[in-house]
Amino acid sequence: MSSEQNISLQEQQFMHKIKAEEKIEPKDWMPEKYRKNLIRQISQHAHSEVIGMQPEGNFLTRAPSLRRKAILLSKIQDEAGHGLYLYSAAETLGITREEMIEALQSGQAKYASIFNYPALTWGDMGAIGWLVDGAAIVNQVSLQRTSYGPYSRGMIRICKEESFHQRQGYDIMLSLVNGTPAQKAMAQDSLNRFYWPALMMFGPHDSESAHSAKSMEWKIKRETNDDLRQKFIDQTASQIEFLGLEHPDKELKWNEERGHYDSGEIDWEEFHNVIAGNGHCNRQRLEHHIKAHEEGAWVREALAAYNAKKQANKAEAA
Amino acid sequence: MSDTIKDATLEYAIRLGDDANVLGHRISEWVSHGPFLEEDIAYANVALDYIGRARMFYGYASELANDGRTEDDFAYMRDDRQYRNLLLMEMPKEDFAYSQVRQLFIDIYYGLLLPELVKSKDDTLAAIAAKAIKETRYHLRRSRDWVLRLGDGTEESHRRTQRAVDSLWGYTHEMFEMDDTERLLVDSGIGVDITKLRDDWHRQVGSILTEATLNVPEDSWTVRGGRIGYHTENLGHLLTEMQFVHRSYPGCQW
C-alpha cells in the first residue's frame, strides 16, 4: 500500500470507518477497487445460489416421498430468494441484474465450482444440504460481519435459512444411515463424492489466494480460507462419526496441541481442473441457464409490451 | 359414517389428492426453468401448495382406508390406471403460456369449488378446503395477470397463448362431470355439485380471455376419462419419473 500521506482524505475516512467496524453504505465514498471486488464477490455468490438450484431441481421430480419433495421445494425456493437479495445487494454498487446475468452466461463471472459436480442419487440431496450448504454457512456466518452494509444484512437473513437447509440435508443422511444397507451405501457414496469438493469451496490455501489479502484489509472477508476450512473440517468430523459412516479422509487425526483436526491434502489438481471447465456439469449448468433465459425472452418482451400499452392508455386517459 | 359413504369419501379424497399431486409435480418441473428468477420462486411456491394439498388429501384417504396405506403409498405405489386425476393436470408443461393458461383454468375452477367444499359436512375436507382457498386466491391473481399480459402483449405471446387455450380447451369439460360416487356425496352434503360451477367458470374464463384479446374456443372436442383411470400417455411418463427412486428401494423410509 502507498504511504499514508499519498492517499486521499476520502480514502483515509473510508479506512477509518473500516477500522472502527462501521458499515460502508451504498452512497458512501469507496475505492473503485473495493466496489469492483464486492461486485465480483456478491454477484458470484448470487450466481451460485441460482446455479445451485439446478442439481436439486434435477431431483425434485424424483424425490422419494411427498414430505421430502415439499421440503426440497421449499429449500430451492429459498435459494432463488437468496439469489434475489444478493443481486439486489450488488445492484446498490451500480451494476444491473441484466449485466450480471450476461457476465455469468459469457463465463466472465463465476459461480461456486461445487455445482459442476453431478447430483446422481437421492443421497446427494442429503450430502449437498449437509456438506455444501454446511460449508457455505461457515463462510456466510463470517460474512455477516463484512464491511459492506447491504451485503452484511443480506448474510444475516440468509444465514437463518441456510441453517435449516443444512439440517434438512443432515436429516436425509440420518434417514439413509438408519435405513437398509442399500440406503446406507447410498449415503456413504454421496459423502465420498462430496466431502473433498466441499473442502475446496473455501478456495485455495491463503498463500495461493488471488483476492484474499486486500479483501481481508477491507474487511470484505473476515476470516481466511484456511481458517474457515479448518472450522468446517472440525465440525464435520463428529457429524460423520455420529452417522456411523467412514470418513473419506484417511489421514484425518485429532491434534491435541492445535485443538484441531489435521487432515490430508486436497487434490488441488482436481480443483483447478474442474474450475477450468472439466467438471461433469460445467457446460450443462451454463447451457441450462442460457436456455431458460432465451426461452423466457418472449415472456419478458410480452411483459414489457403489455406494461407499455397500459402506460400509454393511462397517459391518453389523463 | 356408513360404509358406502365412507368408500365414496375415500374415493373423493384420492381424486382430489391425485389432482393436487399430479399438478404439483408438473409445476415443480418449472423450477430453474422460469423466464426470470421471480417466476422460479412463484412456481416453487405454487408447487409447494399443491404438494401440501396432496399430502392432506392422501393423509385423509389413508385415515379412511385404515389398511396401513400411507400418503406415499397413494402417491408412489399406484399405476396410471389407478390414478384418478383430471386429464388437464397431467398435460405436459410445454411453454410458459401453456402452463399459465392451464393454471388459470384450474385456479378459476378451484376458486369456485373450494368455497363450496368449505361447507362440507365432512370436517376434514372442509378444513383442507379452508386452507387451500387462501392459496388459490393468490394463484389466481398470478395466472390471471399473466394471461392478460401474454394475450395482450406481443404478437408472439398472443399467438402462443391462443394456441394454449385452444389446445387445453377440450380437457376442461370433464371438470364439471360427476359419476354416481360424487352424486352420492353431493346428496349427503359432503361433496360439491360441480355441474353447478360450469356456468360461472365459463363466465369468468370468458371475461378474462376477452380482456386478454383472446378467443373463447367453440366446444367442438372433448376428451374425458381421468376419473376412471383412462389417461393420456403423459401420465405414465410422469409417474415413471416420480416413482423411480421410491419403487427402486421397496419398503424404505426416507
Coordinates of C-alpha atoms in Angstrom, one line a residue:
Chain A
M1 CA 0.0 0.0 0.0
S2 CA 1.2 3.5 -0.7
S3 CA 2.4 5.7 2.1
E4 CA -0.1 7.5 4.4
Q5 CA 0.4 11.0 3.0
N6 CA -0.3 9.9 -0.6
I7 CA -3.7 8.6 0.0
S8 CA -6.7 10.9 -0.3
L9 CA -8.7 12.3 2.5
Q10 CA -11.7 10.3 1.3
E11 CA -9.7 7.1 1.4
Q12 CA -8.4 7.9 4.9
Q13 CA -12.0 8.4 6.1
F14 CA -13.0 5.2 4.4
M15 CA -10.2 3.2 6.1
H16 CA -11.1 4.9 9.4
K17 CA -14.7 3.6 9.1
I18 CA -13.4 0.1 8.2
K19 CA -11.1 0.1 11.2
A20 CA -13.9 1.3 13.5
E21 CA -16.1 -1.6 12.3
E22 CA -18.6 0.9 10.8
K23 CA -20.5 -0.4 7.8
I24 CA -19.9 1.2 4.3
E25 CA -23.3 2.1 2.8
P26 CA -24.2 2.4 -0.9
K27 CA -23.9 6.2 -1.0
D28 CA -20.6 6.4 0.9
W29 CA -17.4 7.0 -1.0
M30 CA -15.4 3.9 -1.6
P31 CA -12.3 3.0 -3.5
E32 CA -13.1 1.8 -7.0
K33 CA -11.3 -1.5 -6.3
Y34 CA -13.4 -2.1 -3.2
R35 CA -16.5 -1.6 -5.3
K36 CA -15.3 -3.9 -8.1
N37 CA -14.1 -6.5 -5.6
L38 CA -17.5 -6.5 -3.9
I39 CA -19.4 -6.7 -7.2
R40 CA -17.3 -9.7 -8.1
Q41 CA -17.9 -11.5 -4.8
I42 CA -21.6 -10.7 -4.3
S43 CA -22.5 -11.5 -7.9
Q44 CA -20.6 -14.7 -7.7
H45 CA -22.4 -15.5 -4.6
A46 CA -25.8 -14.7 -6.2
H47 CA -24.9 -16.8 -9.3
S48 CA -24.0 -19.7 -7.0
E49 CA -27.4 -19.6 -5.4
V50 CA -29.1 -19.6 -8.8
I51 CA -27.0 -22.3 -10.5
G52 CA -27.2 -24.3 -7.2
M53 CA -30.9 -24.7 -7.9
Q54 CA -30.2 -27.0 -10.8
P55 CA -28.7 -30.1 -9.2
E56 CA -31.5 -30.1 -6.6
G57 CA -34.2 -29.1 -9.2
N58 CA -33.0 -32.2 -11.1
F59 CA -34.1 -34.4 -8.2
L60 CA -37.4 -32.6 -7.3
T61 CA -39.4 -34.8 -9.7
R62 CA -37.8 -37.9 -8.3
A63 CA -38.0 -37.2 -4.5
P64 CA -38.8 -40.5 -2.8
S65 CA -41.6 -39.2 -0.6
L66 CA -44.1 -36.3 -0.6
R67 CA -42.6 -34.9 2.6
R68 CA -39.1 -34.8 1.2
K69 CA -40.4 -33.3 -2.0
A70 CA -42.2 -30.5 -0.1
I71 CA -39.0 -29.8 1.9
L72 CA -36.8 -29.7 -1.2
L73 CA -39.2 -27.4 -3.0
S74 CA -39.1 -25.0 0.0
K75 CA -35.3 -25.2 0.1
I76 CA -34.9 -24.4 -3.6
Q77 CA -37.4 -21.6 -3.3
D78 CA -35.2 -20.1 -0.5
E79 CA -32.2 -20.3 -2.8
A80 CA -33.9 -18.4 -5.5
G81 CA -34.8 -15.8 -2.9
H82 CA -31.2 -15.6 -1.7
G83 CA -30.2 -15.1 -5.3
L84 CA -32.6 -12.1 -5.4
Y85 CA -31.4 -10.5 -2.2
L86 CA -27.8 -10.8 -3.4
Y87 CA -28.5 -9.4 -6.9
S88 CA -30.2 -6.5 -5.2
A89 CA -27.3 -6.0 -2.8
A90 CA -24.9 -6.0 -5.8
E91 CA -27.2 -3.6 -7.7
T92 CA -26.6 -1.0 -4.9
L93 CA -23.0 -0.9 -6.2
G94 CA -24.1 0.4 -9.6
I95 CA -24.5 -2.8 -11.8
T96 CA -27.8 -4.2 -13.1
R97 CA -29.1 -7.7 -12.8
E98 CA -29.1 -8.0 -16.6
E99 CA -25.3 -7.1 -16.7
M100 CA -24.6 -9.7 -14.0
I101 CA -26.6 -12.4 -15.9
E102 CA -24.7 -11.5 -19.1
A103 CA -21.4 -11.8 -17.3
L104 CA -22.5 -15.2 -15.9
Q105 CA -23.6 -16.5 -19.3
S106 CA -20.4 -15.3 -21.1
G107 CA -18.3 -17.0 -18.5
Q108 CA -16.8 -13.8 -17.3
A109 CA -18.4 -14.1 -13.8
K110 CA -18.1 -17.3 -11.8
Y111 CA -20.3 -19.4 -9.6
A112 CA -19.2 -21.9 -7.0
S113 CA -17.4 -24.8 -8.7
I114 CA -19.1 -27.3 -6.4
F115 CA -22.2 -27.2 -8.7
N116 CA -20.2 -28.6 -11.5
Y117 CA -20.3 -31.9 -9.8
P118 CA -23.3 -34.1 -10.8
A119 CA -26.2 -35.0 -8.4
L120 CA -26.7 -38.6 -9.1
T121 CA -28.6 -40.2 -6.3
W122 CA -31.1 -39.2 -3.6
G123 CA -28.2 -39.4 -1.2
D124 CA -26.6 -36.5 -3.0
M125 CA -29.6 -34.3 -1.9
G126 CA -28.5 -35.1 1.6
A127 CA -24.8 -34.5 1.0
I128 CA -25.5 -31.3 -0.8
G129 CA -27.6 -29.9 2.0
W130 CA -25.4 -31.1 4.8
L131 CA -21.9 -30.5 3.3
V132 CA -22.3 -27.9 0.6
D133 CA -24.8 -25.7 2.4
G134 CA -22.8 -26.5 5.6
A135 CA -19.6 -25.2 4.1
A136 CA -21.5 -22.2 2.7
I137 CA -22.8 -21.4 6.2
V138 CA -19.3 -21.4 7.7
N139 CA -18.3 -18.8 5.2
Q140 CA -21.6 -16.8 5.4
V141 CA -21.6 -16.7 9.2
S142 CA -18.2 -15.0 8.9
L143 CA -19.6 -12.7 6.2
Q144 CA -22.3 -11.4 8.5
R145 CA -19.6 -9.1 9.7
T146 CA -18.5 -8.0 6.3
S147 CA -17.8 -4.3 5.9
Y148 CA -20.4 -3.5 3.2
G149 CA -23.8 -2.8 4.8
P150 CA -26.2 -4.3 2.3
Y151 CA -24.1 -7.5 1.9
S152 CA -23.8 -7.9 5.7
R153 CA -27.6 -7.5 6.2
G154 CA -28.3 -9.9 3.4
M155 CA -26.0 -12.5 5.0
I156 CA -27.7 -12.2 8.4
R157 CA -31.0 -13.0 6.8
I158 CA -29.6 -15.7 4.6
C159 CA -27.8 -17.5 7.4
K160 CA -31.1 -18.1 9.2
E161 CA -32.5 -20.0 6.3
E162 CA -29.2 -21.8 5.5
S163 CA -29.1 -23.5 8.8
F164 CA -32.5 -25.0 8.0
H165 CA -31.0 -26.2 4.7
Q166 CA -28.1 -27.9 6.4
R167 CA -30.3 -29.6 8.9
Q168 CA -32.6 -30.9 6.2
G169 CA -29.5 -32.4 4.4
Y170 CA -28.3 -34.0 7.6
D171 CA -31.7 -35.3 8.3
I172 CA -31.8 -37.0 4.8
M173 CA -28.4 -38.6 5.7
L174 CA -29.8 -39.8 9.1
S175 CA -32.8 -41.5 7.5
L176 CA -30.4 -43.2 5.0
V177 CA -27.9 -44.5 7.6
N178 CA -30.8 -45.8 9.7
G179 CA -32.4 -47.5 6.8
T180 CA -31.5 -50.5 4.7
P181 CA -27.9 -51.5 3.8
A182 CA -28.5 -50.2 0.3
Q183 CA -29.6 -46.8 1.7
K184 CA -26.5 -46.7 4.0
A185 CA -24.3 -47.4 1.0
M186 CA -26.0 -44.6 -0.9
A187 CA -25.2 -42.2 2.0
Q188 CA -21.5 -43.4 2.1
D189 CA -21.2 -42.9 -1.7
S190 CA -22.6 -39.4 -1.6
L191 CA -20.3 -38.5 1.3
N192 CA -17.3 -39.8 -0.6
R193 CA -18.1 -37.8 -3.7
F194 CA -19.0 -34.5 -1.9
Y195 CA -16.6 -34.3 1.0
W196 CA -13.5 -33.2 -0.8
P197 CA -15.3 -30.8 -3.2
A198 CA -17.0 -29.2 -0.1
L199 CA -13.5 -28.6 1.4
M200 CA -12.5 -27.0 -1.9
M201 CA -15.4 -24.5 -1.6
F202 CA -13.3 -22.4 0.8
G203 CA -10.9 -21.7 -2.1
P204 CA -7.1 -22.1 -2.4
H205 CA -4.7 -22.0 0.5
D206 CA -4.3 -18.5 1.8
S207 CA -0.8 -18.4 0.3
E208 CA -2.3 -19.1 -3.1
S209 CA -5.5 -17.0 -3.0
A210 CA -5.6 -14.2 -5.5
H211 CA -8.1 -11.9 -3.8
S212 CA -7.6 -12.7 -0.1
A213 CA -5.1 -10.0 1.2
K214 CA -6.9 -6.9 0.0
S215 CA -10.3 -8.4 0.9
M216 CA -9.1 -9.0 4.5
E217 CA -7.7 -5.5 4.8
W218 CA -11.0 -4.0 3.6
K219 CA -12.9 -6.4 5.9
I220 CA -14.9 -7.8 2.9
K221 CA -13.6 -11.1 4.1
R222 CA -13.3 -11.6 7.8
E223 CA -11.5 -14.9 8.1
T224 CA -9.1 -16.6 5.8
N225 CA -9.9 -19.5 3.5
D226 CA -7.8 -21.9 5.6
D227 CA -9.3 -20.9 8.9
L228 CA -12.8 -21.3 7.6
R229 CA -11.9 -24.6 6.1
Q230 CA -10.5 -25.8 9.4
K231 CA -13.8 -24.9 11.2
F232 CA -15.7 -27.0 8.7
I233 CA -13.3 -29.9 8.9
D234 CA -13.6 -29.9 12.7
Q235 CA -17.4 -29.7 12.8
T236 CA -17.9 -32.3 10.1
A237 CA -15.7 -34.9 11.7
S238 CA -18.1 -35.6 14.6
Q239 CA -21.1 -35.4 12.3
I240 CA -19.6 -38.2 10.1
E241 CA -18.9 -40.2 13.2
F242 CA -22.5 -39.8 14.5
L243 CA -23.8 -41.0 11.2
G244 CA -21.6 -44.1 11.5
L245 CA -20.1 -43.5 8.1
E246 CA -16.5 -44.0 7.1
H247 CA -14.5 -40.7 6.9
P248 CA -13.3 -40.0 3.4
D249 CA -10.1 -38.5 4.7
K250 CA -7.9 -41.4 5.8
E251 CA -5.3 -39.1 7.2
L252 CA -7.7 -37.2 9.5
K253 CA -6.3 -37.1 13.0
W254 CA -7.1 -35.0 16.1
N255 CA -4.2 -32.8 17.0
E256 CA -4.4 -32.1 20.8
E257 CA -1.8 -29.3 20.6
R258 CA -3.6 -27.3 17.9
G259 CA -7.0 -28.2 19.2
H260 CA -8.0 -29.0 15.6
Y261 CA -8.0 -32.0 13.3
D262 CA -5.1 -32.5 11.0
S263 CA -6.2 -33.6 7.6
G264 CA -4.9 -35.0 4.3
E265 CA -4.1 -32.7 1.4
I266 CA -6.8 -31.7 -1.0
D267 CA -6.3 -32.7 -4.6
W268 CA -5.7 -29.3 -6.0
E269 CA -5.2 -30.6 -9.5
E270 CA -8.8 -31.7 -9.5
F271 CA -9.9 -28.3 -8.1
H272 CA -8.2 -26.4 -10.9
N273 CA -9.3 -29.0 -13.4
V274 CA -13.0 -28.6 -12.6
I275 CA -12.7 -24.8 -12.5
A276 CA -11.0 -24.9 -15.9
G277 CA -14.2 -26.5 -17.3
N278 CA -13.5 -30.2 -17.0
G279 CA -16.2 -31.0 -14.4
H280 CA -19.1 -33.2 -15.4
C281 CA -21.6 -30.3 -15.4
N282 CA -19.8 -27.1 -16.3
R283 CA -21.2 -26.8 -19.8
Q284 CA -24.6 -28.3 -18.8
R285 CA -25.1 -25.7 -16.0
L286 CA -24.4 -22.7 -18.1
E287 CA -26.3 -24.1 -21.1
H288 CA -29.3 -24.8 -18.9
H289 CA -29.3 -21.2 -17.6
I290 CA -28.9 -19.7 -21.1
K291 CA -31.7 -22.0 -22.5
A292 CA -34.2 -21.0 -19.8
H293 CA -33.2 -17.3 -20.2
E294 CA -33.6 -17.5 -24.0
E295 CA -36.9 -19.4 -23.8
G296 CA -38.2 -16.8 -21.5
A297 CA -37.2 -13.9 -23.8
W298 CA -40.7 -13.8 -25.4
V299 CA -42.3 -13.7 -22.0
R300 CA -40.2 -10.7 -20.8
E301 CA -40.9 -9.0 -24.1
A302 CA -44.6 -9.6 -23.7
L303 CA -44.5 -8.2 -20.2
A304 CA -42.7 -5.0 -21.4
A305 CA -45.1 -4.6 -24.3
Y306 CA -48.1 -5.0 -22.0
N307 CA -46.8 -2.6 -19.5
A308 CA -46.0 0.0 -22.2
K309 CA -49.6 -0.4 -23.6
K310 CA -51.1 0.2 -20.1
Q311 CA -48.9 3.2 -19.6
A312 CA -49.9 4.7 -23.0
N313 CA -53.6 4.1 -22.2
K314 CA -53.2 5.8 -18.9
A315 CA -51.4 8.8 -20.5
E316 CA -54.2 9.0 -23.1
A317 CA -56.9 9.0 -20.4
A318 CA -55.1 11.7 -18.4
Chain B
M1 CA -70.4 -42.8 8.6
S2 CA -71.9 -45.7 6.6
D3 CA -69.6 -47.9 4.7
T4 CA -71.0 -46.7 1.3
I5 CA -70.4 -43.1 2.3
K6 CA -67.0 -43.9 3.7
D7 CA -65.9 -45.6 0.5
A8 CA -67.2 -42.8 -1.6
T9 CA -65.4 -40.2 0.6
L10 CA -62.2 -42.2 0.3
E11 CA -62.5 -42.2 -3.5
Y12 CA -63.2 -38.5 -3.4
A13 CA -60.1 -37.8 -1.3
I14 CA -58.0 -39.8 -3.6
R15 CA -59.3 -37.9 -6.7
L16 CA -58.6 -34.6 -5.1
G17 CA -55.2 -35.8 -3.9
D18 CA -54.3 -37.1 -7.3
D19 CA -55.3 -33.7 -8.9
A20 CA -53.0 -31.9 -6.5
N21 CA -50.1 -34.4 -6.7
V22 CA -50.0 -34.6 -10.4
L23 CA -50.4 -30.8 -10.9
G24 CA -47.9 -30.0 -8.2
H25 CA -45.4 -32.4 -9.9
R26 CA -45.9 -30.6 -13.3
I27 CA -45.5 -27.2 -11.8
S28 CA -42.3 -28.3 -10.0
E29 CA -40.8 -29.1 -13.4
W30 CA -40.6 -25.3 -14.0
V31 CA -38.2 -24.7 -11.1
S32 CA -35.0 -23.2 -12.5
H33 CA -36.6 -23.1 -16.0
G34 CA -38.7 -19.9 -15.5
P35 CA -38.3 -16.8 -17.6
F36 CA -36.8 -14.9 -14.7
L37 CA -35.9 -15.6 -11.0
E38 CA -39.1 -14.2 -9.5
E39 CA -41.1 -16.7 -11.6
D40 CA -38.9 -19.6 -10.3
I41 CA -39.9 -18.5 -6.8
A42 CA -43.5 -18.3 -7.7
Y43 CA -43.5 -21.7 -9.4
A44 CA -41.8 -23.3 -6.4
N45 CA -44.4 -21.7 -4.1
V46 CA -47.4 -22.9 -6.1
A47 CA -45.9 -26.4 -6.5
L48 CA -45.4 -26.5 -2.7
D49 CA -49.0 -25.5 -2.1
Y50 CA -50.2 -28.4 -4.3
I51 CA -47.9 -31.0 -2.9
G52 CA -49.1 -29.8 0.6
R53 CA -52.7 -30.3 -0.6
A54 CA -51.9 -33.8 -2.0
R55 CA -50.4 -34.7 1.4
M56 CA -53.6 -33.6 3.2
F57 CA -56.0 -35.4 0.9
Y58 CA -53.9 -38.6 0.8
G59 CA -53.4 -38.3 4.6
Y60 CA -57.2 -38.3 5.0
A61 CA -57.5 -41.1 2.4
S62 CA -55.1 -43.2 4.5
E63 CA -57.1 -42.5 7.6
L64 CA -60.4 -43.6 5.9
A65 CA -58.8 -46.6 4.3
N66 CA -57.4 -47.7 7.6
D67 CA -55.5 -50.5 6.0
G68 CA -51.9 -49.4 6.6
R69 CA -51.5 -47.5 3.4
T70 CA -49.7 -44.1 3.9
E71 CA -49.8 -40.9 1.9
D72 CA -46.7 -42.2 0.0
D73 CA -48.4 -45.5 -0.9
F74 CA -51.1 -43.5 -2.6
A75 CA -48.6 -41.3 -4.5
Y76 CA -45.9 -43.8 -5.3
M77 CA -47.4 -47.3 -5.4
R78 CA -50.2 -46.9 -7.9
D79 CA -50.0 -47.1 -11.7
D80 CA -51.6 -44.7 -14.1
R81 CA -54.7 -46.9 -14.5
Q82 CA -55.3 -46.4 -10.8
Y83 CA -54.7 -42.7 -10.8
R84 CA -57.9 -40.6 -10.7
N85 CA -56.7 -37.1 -11.6
L86 CA -58.4 -34.9 -14.2
L87 CA -56.5 -35.1 -17.6
L88 CA -55.9 -31.4 -17.5
M89 CA -53.5 -31.9 -14.6
E90 CA -51.2 -34.3 -16.4
M91 CA -50.7 -32.4 -19.6
P92 CA -47.0 -31.6 -20.1
K93 CA -45.6 -28.2 -19.1
E94 CA -45.0 -27.1 -22.7
D95 CA -44.2 -23.4 -22.8
F96 CA -44.9 -20.6 -20.3
A97 CA -48.2 -19.6 -22.0
Y98 CA -49.5 -23.2 -21.9
S99 CA -48.7 -23.6 -18.2
Q100 CA -50.3 -20.3 -17.3
V101 CA -53.4 -20.9 -19.3
R102 CA -53.8 -24.4 -17.6
Q103 CA -53.2 -22.7 -14.3
L104 CA -55.9 -20.1 -15.0
F105 CA -58.4 -22.8 -15.9
I106 CA -57.6 -24.7 -12.7
D107 CA -57.4 -21.6 -10.4
I108 CA -60.9 -20.4 -11.5
Y109 CA -62.2 -24.0 -11.1
Y110 CA -60.8 -24.3 -7.5
G111 CA -61.8 -20.7 -6.8
L112 CA -65.4 -21.9 -7.3
L113 CA -65.1 -25.4 -5.9
L114 CA -63.3 -24.7 -2.6
P115 CA -65.8 -22.2 -1.2
E116 CA -68.4 -25.0 -1.6
L117 CA -66.2 -27.7 -0.2
V118 CA -65.7 -25.5 2.9
K119 CA -69.4 -26.1 3.6
S120 CA -69.0 -29.9 3.5
K121 CA -70.4 -31.9 6.4
D122 CA -67.1 -33.7 6.4
D123 CA -65.0 -31.6 8.8
T124 CA -61.6 -32.8 7.4
L125 CA -62.5 -32.0 3.8
A126 CA -63.9 -28.6 4.9
A127 CA -60.7 -27.8 6.8
I128 CA -58.4 -28.7 3.9
A129 CA -60.6 -26.5 1.6
A130 CA -60.4 -23.6 4.1
K131 CA -56.6 -23.7 3.9
A132 CA -56.5 -24.2 0.2
I133 CA -58.8 -21.2 -0.6
K134 CA -56.2 -18.7 0.5
E135 CA -53.6 -20.3 -1.7
T136 CA -55.9 -20.4 -4.7
R137 CA -56.7 -16.7 -4.4
Y138 CA -53.0 -15.9 -4.8
H139 CA -52.6 -18.4 -7.6
L140 CA -55.5 -16.9 -9.5
R141 CA -54.1 -13.4 -9.2
R142 CA -50.9 -14.6 -10.7
S143 CA -52.4 -16.7 -13.6
R144 CA -55.0 -14.1 -14.4
D145 CA -52.3 -11.3 -14.6
W146 CA -50.1 -13.5 -16.8
V147 CA -52.8 -14.5 -19.2
L148 CA -53.8 -10.8 -19.6
R149 CA -50.1 -9.8 -20.2
L150 CA -49.4 -12.7 -22.6
G151 CA -52.7 -12.4 -24.5
D152 CA -52.4 -8.6 -24.9
G153 CA -48.5 -8.5 -25.0
T154 CA -46.7 -9.1 -28.3
E155 CA -47.8 -10.9 -31.5
E156 CA -45.8 -13.9 -30.4
S157 CA -47.1 -14.1 -26.9
H158 CA -50.7 -13.7 -28.2
R159 CA -50.2 -16.5 -30.7
R160 CA -48.7 -18.8 -28.1
T161 CA -51.4 -18.0 -25.6
Q162 CA -54.3 -18.6 -28.1
R163 CA -52.7 -21.9 -29.1
A164 CA -52.6 -22.9 -25.4
V165 CA -56.2 -22.0 -24.9
D166 CA -57.2 -24.0 -28.0
S167 CA -55.0 -27.0 -27.1
L168 CA -56.3 -27.2 -23.5
W169 CA -60.0 -26.4 -24.0
G170 CA -61.1 -30.0 -24.8
Y171 CA -59.8 -31.1 -21.4
T172 CA -61.9 -28.7 -19.4
H173 CA -65.2 -30.3 -19.9
E174 CA -64.6 -33.3 -17.6
M175 CA -64.0 -30.9 -14.7
F176 CA -67.8 -30.4 -14.5
E177 CA -68.9 -34.0 -14.8
M178 CA -70.0 -36.3 -12.0
D179 CA -70.4 -40.0 -11.6
D180 CA -72.5 -41.9 -9.0
T181 CA -69.9 -41.7 -6.4
E182 CA -69.8 -37.9 -6.4
R183 CA -73.6 -37.7 -6.8
L184 CA -73.9 -39.8 -3.6
L185 CA -71.6 -37.4 -1.8
V186 CA -73.5 -34.3 -3.0
D187 CA -76.7 -35.9 -1.7
S188 CA -75.0 -36.5 1.6
G189 CA -73.8 -32.9 1.9
I190 CA -70.2 -34.0 1.7
G191 CA -69.2 -33.4 -1.9
V192 CA -69.5 -30.4 -4.2
D193 CA -72.0 -30.4 -7.1
I194 CA -69.5 -29.4 -9.8
T195 CA -72.1 -29.3 -12.5
K196 CA -73.4 -26.1 -10.9
L197 CA -69.9 -24.5 -11.3
R198 CA -69.8 -24.8 -15.0
D199 CA -71.6 -21.5 -16.0
D200 CA -69.7 -19.4 -13.5
W201 CA -66.5 -20.9 -14.7
H202 CA -67.3 -20.2 -18.4
R203 CA -68.3 -16.6 -17.5
Q204 CA -65.1 -15.9 -15.6
V205 CA -62.8 -17.6 -18.1
G206 CA -64.6 -15.9 -21.0
S207 CA -64.3 -12.5 -19.4
I208 CA -60.5 -12.8 -18.8
L209 CA -59.9 -14.3 -22.3
T210 CA -61.8 -11.4 -23.9
E211 CA -59.9 -8.8 -21.9
A212 CA -56.7 -10.6 -22.9
T213 CA -57.9 -10.2 -26.6
L214 CA -58.1 -14.0 -26.9
N215 CA -60.9 -16.0 -28.5
V216 CA -63.0 -18.4 -26.5
P217 CA -62.9 -21.7 -28.4
E218 CA -66.0 -23.4 -29.8
D219 CA -67.0 -26.6 -27.8
S220 CA -66.2 -28.9 -30.7
W221 CA -64.0 -31.5 -28.9
T222 CA -64.0 -33.2 -25.6
V223 CA -61.6 -35.7 -24.0
R224 CA -62.6 -37.4 -20.8
G225 CA -61.5 -40.3 -18.6
G226 CA -59.3 -39.1 -15.8
R227 CA -61.7 -40.0 -13.0
I228 CA -61.9 -43.6 -14.3
G229 CA -58.2 -44.0 -14.8
Y230 CA -58.3 -43.7 -18.6
H231 CA -55.4 -41.2 -19.0
T232 CA -53.4 -39.6 -21.8
E233 CA -50.0 -41.1 -22.5
N234 CA -48.4 -38.3 -20.5
L235 CA -49.3 -39.6 -17.0
G236 CA -47.2 -42.9 -17.4
H237 CA -44.1 -40.9 -18.1
L238 CA -44.8 -38.5 -15.2
L239 CA -45.3 -41.4 -12.8
T240 CA -42.2 -43.2 -14.1
E241 CA -40.1 -40.3 -13.0
M242 CA -41.9 -39.6 -9.8
Q243 CA -41.9 -43.1 -8.6
F244 CA -38.5 -44.3 -9.7
V245 CA -36.5 -43.9 -6.5
H246 CA -39.3 -44.9 -4.2
R247 CA -40.0 -48.1 -6.1
S248 CA -36.3 -49.0 -6.6
Y249 CA -35.9 -49.3 -2.9
P250 CA -39.1 -51.1 -1.7
G251 CA -40.2 -50.6 1.8
C252 CA -37.7 -47.9 2.8
Q253 CA -38.2 -44.9 5.0
W254 CA -36.8 -41.6 3.5

